[in-house]
PDB file of C-alpha atoms and ligand atoms in Angstrom:
ATOM      1  CA  MET A   1      25.950  50.444-188.752  1.00  0.00           C
ATOM      2  CA  PRO A   2      23.317  49.232-186.726  1.00  0.00           C
ATOM      3  CA  ALA A   3      19.648  47.878-188.081  1.00  0.00           C
ATOM      4  CA  THR A   4      18.150  51.117-186.250  1.00  0.00           C
ATOM      5  CA  ASP A   5      20.618  53.289-187.358  1.00  0.00           C
ATOM      6  CA  ARG A   6      19.955  51.897-191.120  1.00  0.00           C
ATOM      7  CA  ARG A   7      16.079  52.103-190.925  1.00  0.00           C
ATOM      8  CA  THR A   8      16.100  55.792-189.908  1.00  0.00           C
ATOM      9  CA  VAL A   9      18.579  56.256-193.211  1.00  0.00           C
ATOM     10  CA  TRP A  10      16.031  54.875-195.443  1.00  0.00           C
ATOM     11  CA  THR A  11      13.048  56.485-193.966  1.00  0.00           C
ATOM     12  CA  ASP A  12      14.318  59.780-194.410  1.00  0.00           C
ATOM     13  CA  ALA A  13      15.869  58.956-197.693  1.00  0.00           C
ATOM     14  CA  ALA A  14      12.237  58.128-198.501  1.00  0.00           C
ATOM     15  CA  LEU A  15      10.879  61.174-196.819  1.00  0.00           C
ATOM     16  CA  ALA A  16      13.018  63.248-198.797  1.00  0.00           C
ATOM     17  CA  VAL A  17      12.157  61.988-202.150  1.00  0.00           C
ATOM     18  CA  LEU A  18       8.182  62.231-201.264  1.00  0.00           C
ATOM     19  CA  GLY A  19       8.862  65.990-200.188  1.00  0.00           C
ATOM     20  CA  LEU A  20       9.648  66.373-204.123  1.00  0.00           C
ATOM     21  CA  VAL A  21       5.985  65.304-205.146  1.00  0.00           C
ATOM     22  CA  LEU A  22       3.986  65.863-201.758  1.00  0.00           C
ATOM     23  CA  PRO A  23       2.904  69.264-201.084  1.00  0.00           C
ATOM     24  CA  VAL A  24       4.875  70.993-198.442  1.00  0.00           C
ATOM     25  CA  ALA A  25       3.329  72.461-195.081  1.00  0.00           C
ATOM     26  CA  CYS A  26       5.455  75.185-194.217  1.00  0.00           C
ATOM     27  CA  LEU A  27       7.426  74.322-191.044  1.00  0.00           C
ATOM     28  CA  GLY A  28       6.498  78.111-189.336  1.00  0.00           C
ATOM     29  CA  CYS A  29       2.839  78.032-189.383  1.00  0.00           C
ATOM     30  CA  GLY A  30       2.029  74.641-191.151  1.00  0.00           C
ATOM     31  CA  ARG A  31       0.003  76.222-194.042  1.00  0.00           C
ATOM     32  CA  PRO A  32       0.185  74.005-197.245  1.00  0.00           C
ATOM     33  CA  ASP A  33       2.945  75.693-199.188  1.00  0.00           C
ATOM     34  CA  ARG A  34       6.748  75.786-199.551  1.00  0.00           C
ATOM     35  CA  ALA A  35       9.035  74.684-196.838  1.00  0.00           C
ATOM     36  CA  LEU A  36       8.889  78.380-195.146  1.00  0.00           C
ATOM     37  CA  CYS A  37       5.730  80.360-196.434  1.00  0.00           C
ATOM     38  CA  ARG A  38       6.434  84.401-197.775  1.00  0.00           C
ATOM     39  CA  ALA A  39       4.718  85.587-194.042  1.00  0.00           C
ATOM     40  CA  CYS A  40       7.065  82.829-191.718  1.00  0.00           C
ATOM     41  CA  ARG A  41      10.330  83.846-194.162  1.00  0.00           C
ATOM     42  CA  THR A  42       9.592  87.896-193.364  1.00  0.00           C
ATOM     43  CA  ALA A  43       9.090  86.852-189.743  1.00  0.00           C
ATOM     44  CA  LEU A  44      12.394  85.141-189.686  1.00  0.00           C
ATOM     45  CA  ASP A  45      14.103  88.003-191.834  1.00  0.00           C
ATOM     46  CA  ALA A  46      12.807  90.300-188.949  1.00  0.00           C
ATOM     47  CA  ARG A  47      14.719  88.247-186.073  1.00  0.00           C
ATOM     48  CA  PRO A  48      17.482  90.122-184.553  1.00  0.00           C
ATOM     49  CA  ARG A  49      21.478  88.835-185.231  1.00  0.00           C
ATOM     50  CA  ARG A  50      23.141  87.714-181.630  1.00  0.00           C
ATOM     51  CA  VAL A  51      26.737  89.128-180.807  1.00  0.00           C
ATOM     52  CA  ARG A  52      28.940  87.156-178.064  1.00  0.00           C
ATOM     53  CA  LEU A  53      32.824  87.405-177.226  1.00  0.00           C
ATOM     54  CA  VAL A  54      34.470  83.897-177.786  1.00  0.00           C
ATOM     55  CA  ALA A  55      38.313  83.943-176.871  1.00  0.00           C
ATOM     56  CA  GLY A  56      38.589  87.360-177.317  1.00  0.00           C
ATOM     57  CA  VAL A  57      37.011  87.576-180.826  1.00  0.00           C
ATOM     58  CA  ARG A  58      33.769  88.863-181.647  1.00  0.00           C
ATOM     59  CA  LEU A  59      31.189  86.201-182.645  1.00  0.00           C
ATOM     60  CA  ASP A  60      28.632  87.069-185.246  1.00  0.00           C
ATOM     61  CA  ALA A  61      25.610  84.491-184.803  1.00  0.00           C
ATOM     62  CA  ALA A  62      23.016  84.991-187.752  1.00  0.00           C
ATOM     63  CA  PHE A  63      20.246  84.186-185.326  1.00  0.00           C
ATOM     64  CA  GLU A  64      19.016  83.207-181.638  1.00  0.00           C
ATOM     65  CA  TYR A  65      18.850  79.418-181.303  1.00  0.00           C
ATOM     66  CA  GLU A  66      15.325  78.982-180.375  1.00  0.00           C
ATOM     67  CA  GLY A  67      12.228  78.555-182.215  1.00  0.00           C
ATOM     68  CA  LEU A  68      11.361  78.362-185.984  1.00  0.00           C
ATOM     69  CA  VAL A  69      15.079  78.991-186.401  1.00  0.00           C
ATOM     70  CA  ARG A  70      16.010  75.744-184.430  1.00  0.00           C
ATOM     71  CA  THR A  71      13.088  74.092-186.183  1.00  0.00           C
ATOM     72  CA  LEU A  72      14.638  74.683-189.429  1.00  0.00           C
ATOM     73  CA  LEU A  73      17.805  73.756-188.398  1.00  0.00           C
ATOM     74  CA  LEU A  74      16.954  70.498-187.184  1.00  0.00           C
ATOM     75  CA  GLU A  75      14.807  69.883-190.367  1.00  0.00           C
ATOM     76  CA  LEU A  76      17.966  70.532-192.114  1.00  0.00           C
ATOM     77  CA  LYS A  77      20.578  68.501-190.239  1.00  0.00           C
ATOM     78  CA  LEU A  78      18.470  65.146-189.017  1.00  0.00           C
ATOM     79  CA  ARG A  79      16.453  64.938-192.052  1.00  0.00           C
ATOM     80  CA  GLY A  80      18.139  66.189-194.634  1.00  0.00           C
ATOM     81  CA  ARG A  81      15.491  69.159-195.689  1.00  0.00           C
ATOM     82  CA  VAL A  82      17.816  71.280-197.849  1.00  0.00           C
ATOM     83  CA  ASP A  83      15.104  73.267-198.973  1.00  0.00           C
ATOM     84  CA  VAL A  84      15.008  75.274-195.434  1.00  0.00           C
ATOM     85  CA  ALA A  85      18.681  76.224-196.398  1.00  0.00           C
ATOM     86  CA  GLY A  86      18.174  79.329-198.075  1.00  0.00           C
ATOM     87  CA  PRO A  87      16.612  81.316-195.385  1.00  0.00           C
ATOM     88  CA  LEU A  88      19.256  80.721-193.013  1.00  0.00           C
ATOM     89  CA  GLY A  89      22.226  80.516-195.492  1.00  0.00           C
ATOM     90  CA  ARG A  90      21.469  83.675-196.708  1.00  0.00           C
ATOM     91  CA  ARG A  91      22.109  85.957-193.592  1.00  0.00           C
ATOM     92  CA  PHE A  92      25.133  83.227-192.122  1.00  0.00           C
ATOM     93  CA  GLY A  93      26.338  83.366-195.754  1.00  0.00           C
ATOM     94  CA  GLY A  94      26.453  87.203-195.679  1.00  0.00           C
ATOM     95  CA  LEU A  95      27.803  87.524-192.310  1.00  0.00           C
ATOM     96  CA  VAL A  96      31.084  85.634-193.474  1.00  0.00           C
ATOM     97  CA  ARG A  97      30.981  87.536-196.522  1.00  0.00           C
ATOM     98  CA  ALA A  98      31.319  90.887-194.457  1.00  0.00           C
ATOM     99  CA  ALA A  99      33.972  89.173-192.268  1.00  0.00           C
ATOM    100  CA  LEU A 100      35.892  88.448-195.383  1.00  0.00           C
ATOM    101  CA  ALA A 101      35.663  91.924-197.083  1.00  0.00           C
ATOM    102  CA  ALA A 102      36.910  93.706-194.071  1.00  0.00           C
ATOM    103  CA  SER A 103      39.944  91.278-193.811  1.00  0.00           C
ATOM    104  CA  PRO A 104      43.286  90.822-196.063  1.00  0.00           C
ATOM    105  CA  ALA A 105      42.501  88.621-199.574  1.00  0.00           C
ATOM    106  CA  ASP A 106      44.151  85.517-198.678  1.00  0.00           C
ATOM    107  CA  THR A 107      41.802  85.520-194.855  1.00  0.00           C
ATOM    108  CA  VAL A 108      40.330  81.558-195.144  1.00  0.00           C
ATOM    109  CA  VAL A 109      37.305  80.685-193.741  1.00  0.00           C
ATOM    110  CA  LEU A 110      37.236  77.333-191.501  1.00  0.00           C
ATOM    111  CA  ARG A 111      34.839  75.198-190.160  1.00  0.00           C
ATOM    112  CA  VAL A 112      35.250  74.034-186.584  1.00  0.00           C
ATOM    113  CA  PRO A 113      34.626  70.019-187.454  1.00  0.00           C
ATOM    114  CA  PRO A 114      30.999  68.636-186.143  1.00  0.00           C
ATOM    115  CA  SER A 115      31.309  65.405-183.789  1.00  0.00           C
ATOM    116  CA  ARG A 116      32.586  62.080-185.795  1.00  0.00           C
ATOM    117  CA  THR A 117      29.012  60.357-185.320  1.00  0.00           C
ATOM    118  CA  GLY A 118      27.171  63.235-186.518  1.00  0.00           C
ATOM    119  CA  ALA A 119      29.129  63.733-189.770  1.00  0.00           C
ATOM    120  CA  ARG A 120      28.997  59.798-190.403  1.00  0.00           C
ATOM    121  CA  ARG A 121      24.893  59.793-189.339  1.00  0.00           C
ATOM    122  CA  ARG A 122      24.199  62.932-191.671  1.00  0.00           C
ATOM    123  CA  GLY A 123      26.448  61.931-194.855  1.00  0.00           C
ATOM    124  CA  PHE A 124      26.460  65.841-195.539  1.00  0.00           C
ATOM    125  CA  ASP A 125      27.954  69.112-193.878  1.00  0.00           C
ATOM    126  CA  PRO A 126      24.987  71.299-193.010  1.00  0.00           C
ATOM    127  CA  VAL A 127      27.387  74.287-193.170  1.00  0.00           C
ATOM    128  CA  VAL A 128      28.649  73.625-195.874  1.00  0.00           C
ATOM    129  CA  VAL A 129      25.025  73.715-197.776  1.00  0.00           C
ATOM    130  CA  LEU A 130      24.315  76.560-195.783  1.00  0.00           C
ATOM    131  CA  LEU A 131      27.302  78.709-196.863  1.00  0.00           C
ATOM    132  CA  ALA A 132      27.196  77.828-200.530  1.00  0.00           C
ATOM    133  CA  ARG A 133      23.437  78.849-199.802  1.00  0.00           C
ATOM    134  CA  GLY A 134      24.763  82.489-198.717  1.00  0.00           C
ATOM    135  CA  GLY A 135      27.383  82.754-201.297  1.00  0.00           C
ATOM    136  CA  VAL A 136      30.393  81.556-199.941  1.00  0.00           C
ATOM    137  CA  ARG A 137      31.918  78.374-201.566  1.00  0.00           C
ATOM    138  CA  ARG A 138      35.941  78.218-200.578  1.00  0.00           C
ATOM    139  CA  THR A 139      35.622  76.429-197.351  1.00  0.00           C
ATOM    140  CA  GLY A 140      38.317  74.453-195.217  1.00  0.00           C
ATOM    141  CA  ARG A 141      38.203  72.568-191.950  1.00  0.00           C
ATOM    142  CA  LEU A 142      40.073  72.228-188.944  1.00  0.00           C
ATOM    143  CA  SER A 143      40.968  68.534-188.218  1.00  0.00           C
ATOM    144  CA  ARG A 144      40.048  66.783-185.113  1.00  0.00           C
ATOM    145  CA  VAL A 145      43.091  65.330-183.263  1.00  0.00           C
ATOM    146  CA  ARG A 146      40.724  63.354-180.886  1.00  0.00           C
ATOM    147  CA  ALA A 147      37.023  63.155-179.637  1.00  0.00           C
ATOM    148  CA  ALA A 148      35.921  66.383-178.236  1.00  0.00           C
ATOM    149  CA  PRO A 149      33.246  65.261-174.911  1.00  0.00           C
ATOM    150  CA  GLY A 150      29.644  64.637-175.265  1.00  0.00           C
ATOM    151  CA  ALA A 151      26.934  67.431-174.536  1.00  0.00           C
ATOM    152  CA  THR A 152      27.279  68.855-178.153  1.00  0.00           C
ATOM    153  CA  HIS A 153      23.506  69.378-177.742  1.00  0.00           C
ATOM    154  CA  PRO A 154      21.756  72.383-175.849  1.00  0.00           C
ATOM    155  CA  GLY A 155      20.660  71.326-172.379  1.00  0.00           C
ATOM    156  CA  GLN A 156      22.903  68.066-172.355  1.00  0.00           C
ATOM    157  CA  LYS A 157      25.485  69.027-169.200  1.00  0.00           C
ATOM    158  CA  GLU A 158      26.400  65.626-167.890  1.00  0.00           C
ATOM    159  CA  ARG A 159      29.953  67.138-167.322  1.00  0.00           C
ATOM    160  CA  THR A 160      30.576  70.164-165.314  1.00  0.00           C
ATOM    161  CA  ALA A 161      31.556  73.259-167.090  1.00  0.00           C
ATOM    162  CA  THR A 162      35.283  72.763-166.170  1.00  0.00           C
ATOM    163  CA  GLU A 163      35.335  68.876-166.656  1.00  0.00           C
ATOM    164  CA  ARG A 164      33.672  69.907-170.499  1.00  0.00           C
ATOM    165  CA  VAL A 165      36.539  72.903-171.048  1.00  0.00           C
ATOM    166  CA  ALA A 166      39.742  70.600-170.209  1.00  0.00           C
ATOM    167  CA  ALA A 167      38.674  67.841-172.160  1.00  0.00           C
ATOM    168  CA  THR A 168      37.806  70.210-175.125  1.00  0.00           C
ATOM    169  CA  VAL A 169      41.488  71.858-174.707  1.00  0.00           C
ATOM    170  CA  GLY A 170      43.454  70.276-177.543  1.00  0.00           C
ATOM    171  CA  THR A 171      41.139  68.260-179.588  1.00  0.00           C
ATOM    172  CA  LEU A 172      41.665  70.420-182.919  1.00  0.00           C
ATOM    173  CA  ARG A 173      44.009  71.661-184.899  1.00  0.00           C
ATOM    174  CA  ALA A 174      44.559  74.035-188.127  1.00  0.00           C
ATOM    175  CA  ARG A 175      47.123  73.425-190.361  1.00  0.00           C
ATOM    176  CA  GLY A 176      48.400  75.627-193.289  1.00  0.00           C
ATOM    177  CA  VAL A 177      47.068  79.358-191.312  1.00  0.00           C
ATOM    178  CA  ASP A 178      50.578  80.310-190.397  1.00  0.00           C
ATOM    179  CA  GLY A 179      50.757  83.849-191.048  1.00  0.00           C
ATOM    180  CA  ARG A 180      47.319  84.203-192.333  1.00  0.00           C
ATOM    181  CA  CYS A 181      43.486  85.596-190.881  1.00  0.00           C
ATOM    182  CA  VAL A 182      40.810  82.997-190.217  1.00  0.00           C
ATOM    183  CA  VAL A 183      36.907  83.339-190.280  1.00  0.00           C
ATOM    184  CA  LEU A 184      35.630  80.434-188.124  1.00  0.00           C
ATOM    185  CA  VAL A 185      32.588  79.254-189.119  1.00  0.00           C
ATOM    186  CA  ASP A 186      29.981  76.476-187.131  1.00  0.00           C
ATOM    187  CA  ASP A 187      26.269  76.245-187.451  1.00  0.00           C
ATOM    188  CA  VAL A 188      25.241  76.136-183.185  1.00  0.00           C
ATOM    189  CA  VAL A 189      27.468  77.802-180.563  1.00  0.00           C
ATOM    190  CA  THR A 190      26.178  77.028-177.175  1.00  0.00           C
ATOM    191  CA  THR A 191      28.577  77.007-174.491  1.00  0.00           C
ATOM    192  CA  GLY A 192      31.310  78.088-177.017  1.00  0.00           C
ATOM    193  CA  VAL A 193      33.912  75.864-175.783  1.00  0.00           C
ATOM    194  CA  THR A 194      34.347  74.147-178.827  1.00  0.00           C
ATOM    195  CA  MET A 195      34.759  77.710-180.942  1.00  0.00           C
ATOM    196  CA  ALA A 196      37.052  78.879-178.348  1.00  0.00           C
ATOM    197  CA  GLU A 197      38.836  75.709-178.772  1.00  0.00           C
ATOM    198  CA  GLY A 198      38.822  76.497-182.503  1.00  0.00           C
ATOM    199  CA  VAL A 199      40.378  79.674-181.603  1.00  0.00           C
ATOM    200  CA  ARG A 200      42.876  78.543-179.338  1.00  0.00           C
ATOM    201  CA  ALA A 201      44.013  75.697-182.591  1.00  0.00           C
ATOM    202  CA  VAL A 202      44.157  78.462-185.149  1.00  0.00           C
ATOM    203  CA  ARG A 203      46.511  80.435-182.994  1.00  0.00           C
ATOM    204  CA  ALA A 204      48.706  77.432-182.285  1.00  0.00           C
ATOM    205  CA  GLY A 205      48.942  77.110-185.934  1.00  0.00           C
ATOM    206  CA  GLY A 206      50.411  80.914-186.549  1.00  0.00           C
ATOM    207  CA  GLY A 207      47.204  82.390-187.348  1.00  0.00           C
ATOM    208  CA  LEU A 208      45.119  85.000-186.430  1.00  0.00           C
ATOM    209  CA  VAL A 209      41.030  84.165-186.223  1.00  0.00           C
ATOM    210  CA  VAL A 210      39.590  87.758-187.215  1.00  0.00           C
ATOM    211  CA  ARG A 211      35.832  86.700-186.568  1.00  0.00           C
ATOM    212  CA  CYS A 212      33.963  83.822-185.489  1.00  0.00           C
ATOM    213  CA  VAL A 213      30.379  83.199-187.543  1.00  0.00           C
ATOM    214  CA  ALA A 214      27.480  80.953-186.281  1.00  0.00           C
ATOM    215  CA  VAL A 215      24.216  80.445-188.065  1.00  0.00           C
ATOM    216  CA  ALA A 216      22.700  80.405-184.267  1.00  0.00           C
ATOM    217  CA  SER A 217      23.815  81.304-180.796  1.00  0.00           C
ATOM    218  CA  VAL A 218      22.132  79.890-177.642  1.00  0.00           C
ATOM    219  CA  GLU A 219      21.308  82.856-175.354  1.00  0.00           C
ATOM    220  CA  ASP A 220      22.594  82.128-171.787  1.00  0.00           C
TER     221      ASP A 220
HETATM  222 ZN1   ZN B   1       4.558  79.821-192.843  1.00  0.00          ZN
END
């Protein structure tokens, strides 16, 4: 691990420990309170869900990826702020449980894997943390056959859409899904290319994706 990364890890760890003993400011309005004060929590709960179509499958996103939702997700993913997982995870997990309730009993929840570098840097999976807060405890994962192209962050578009789609096809594989129904989950869906590759991988493995669920969706 490069020295700068190691420093970042230690800084993040120190901040996480300090957060347990120092008063916390609300991430929405800055008032000294919990990670998210009651007023901001209520405002978050009032935000609309999003629905899209990805590779012919309905995608339910708990939130639009902007403003406070973006802030909370970044705090969780980059700084390990698991204290913000509750408000996001409850709605996300609720959508997954609703999809499971409408599907056969042996339906599996599979996570679209994060990029290798992101997973290594964090050492924990924010999607698993969010699902646990939302009451979903059994989650599998698609496997990554080879590295997906970059541009996993919104706004980062160094490749054309065509190049990105071509480079993404065949990067994921689904095992043990033959004849089974699958709910695919991910944290943020931007272009939908990665989620669509997840759908392709499940179909190639003989499974049926009945629903895609994301914490947040980037609107066009
Ligand atoms: Zn607040």
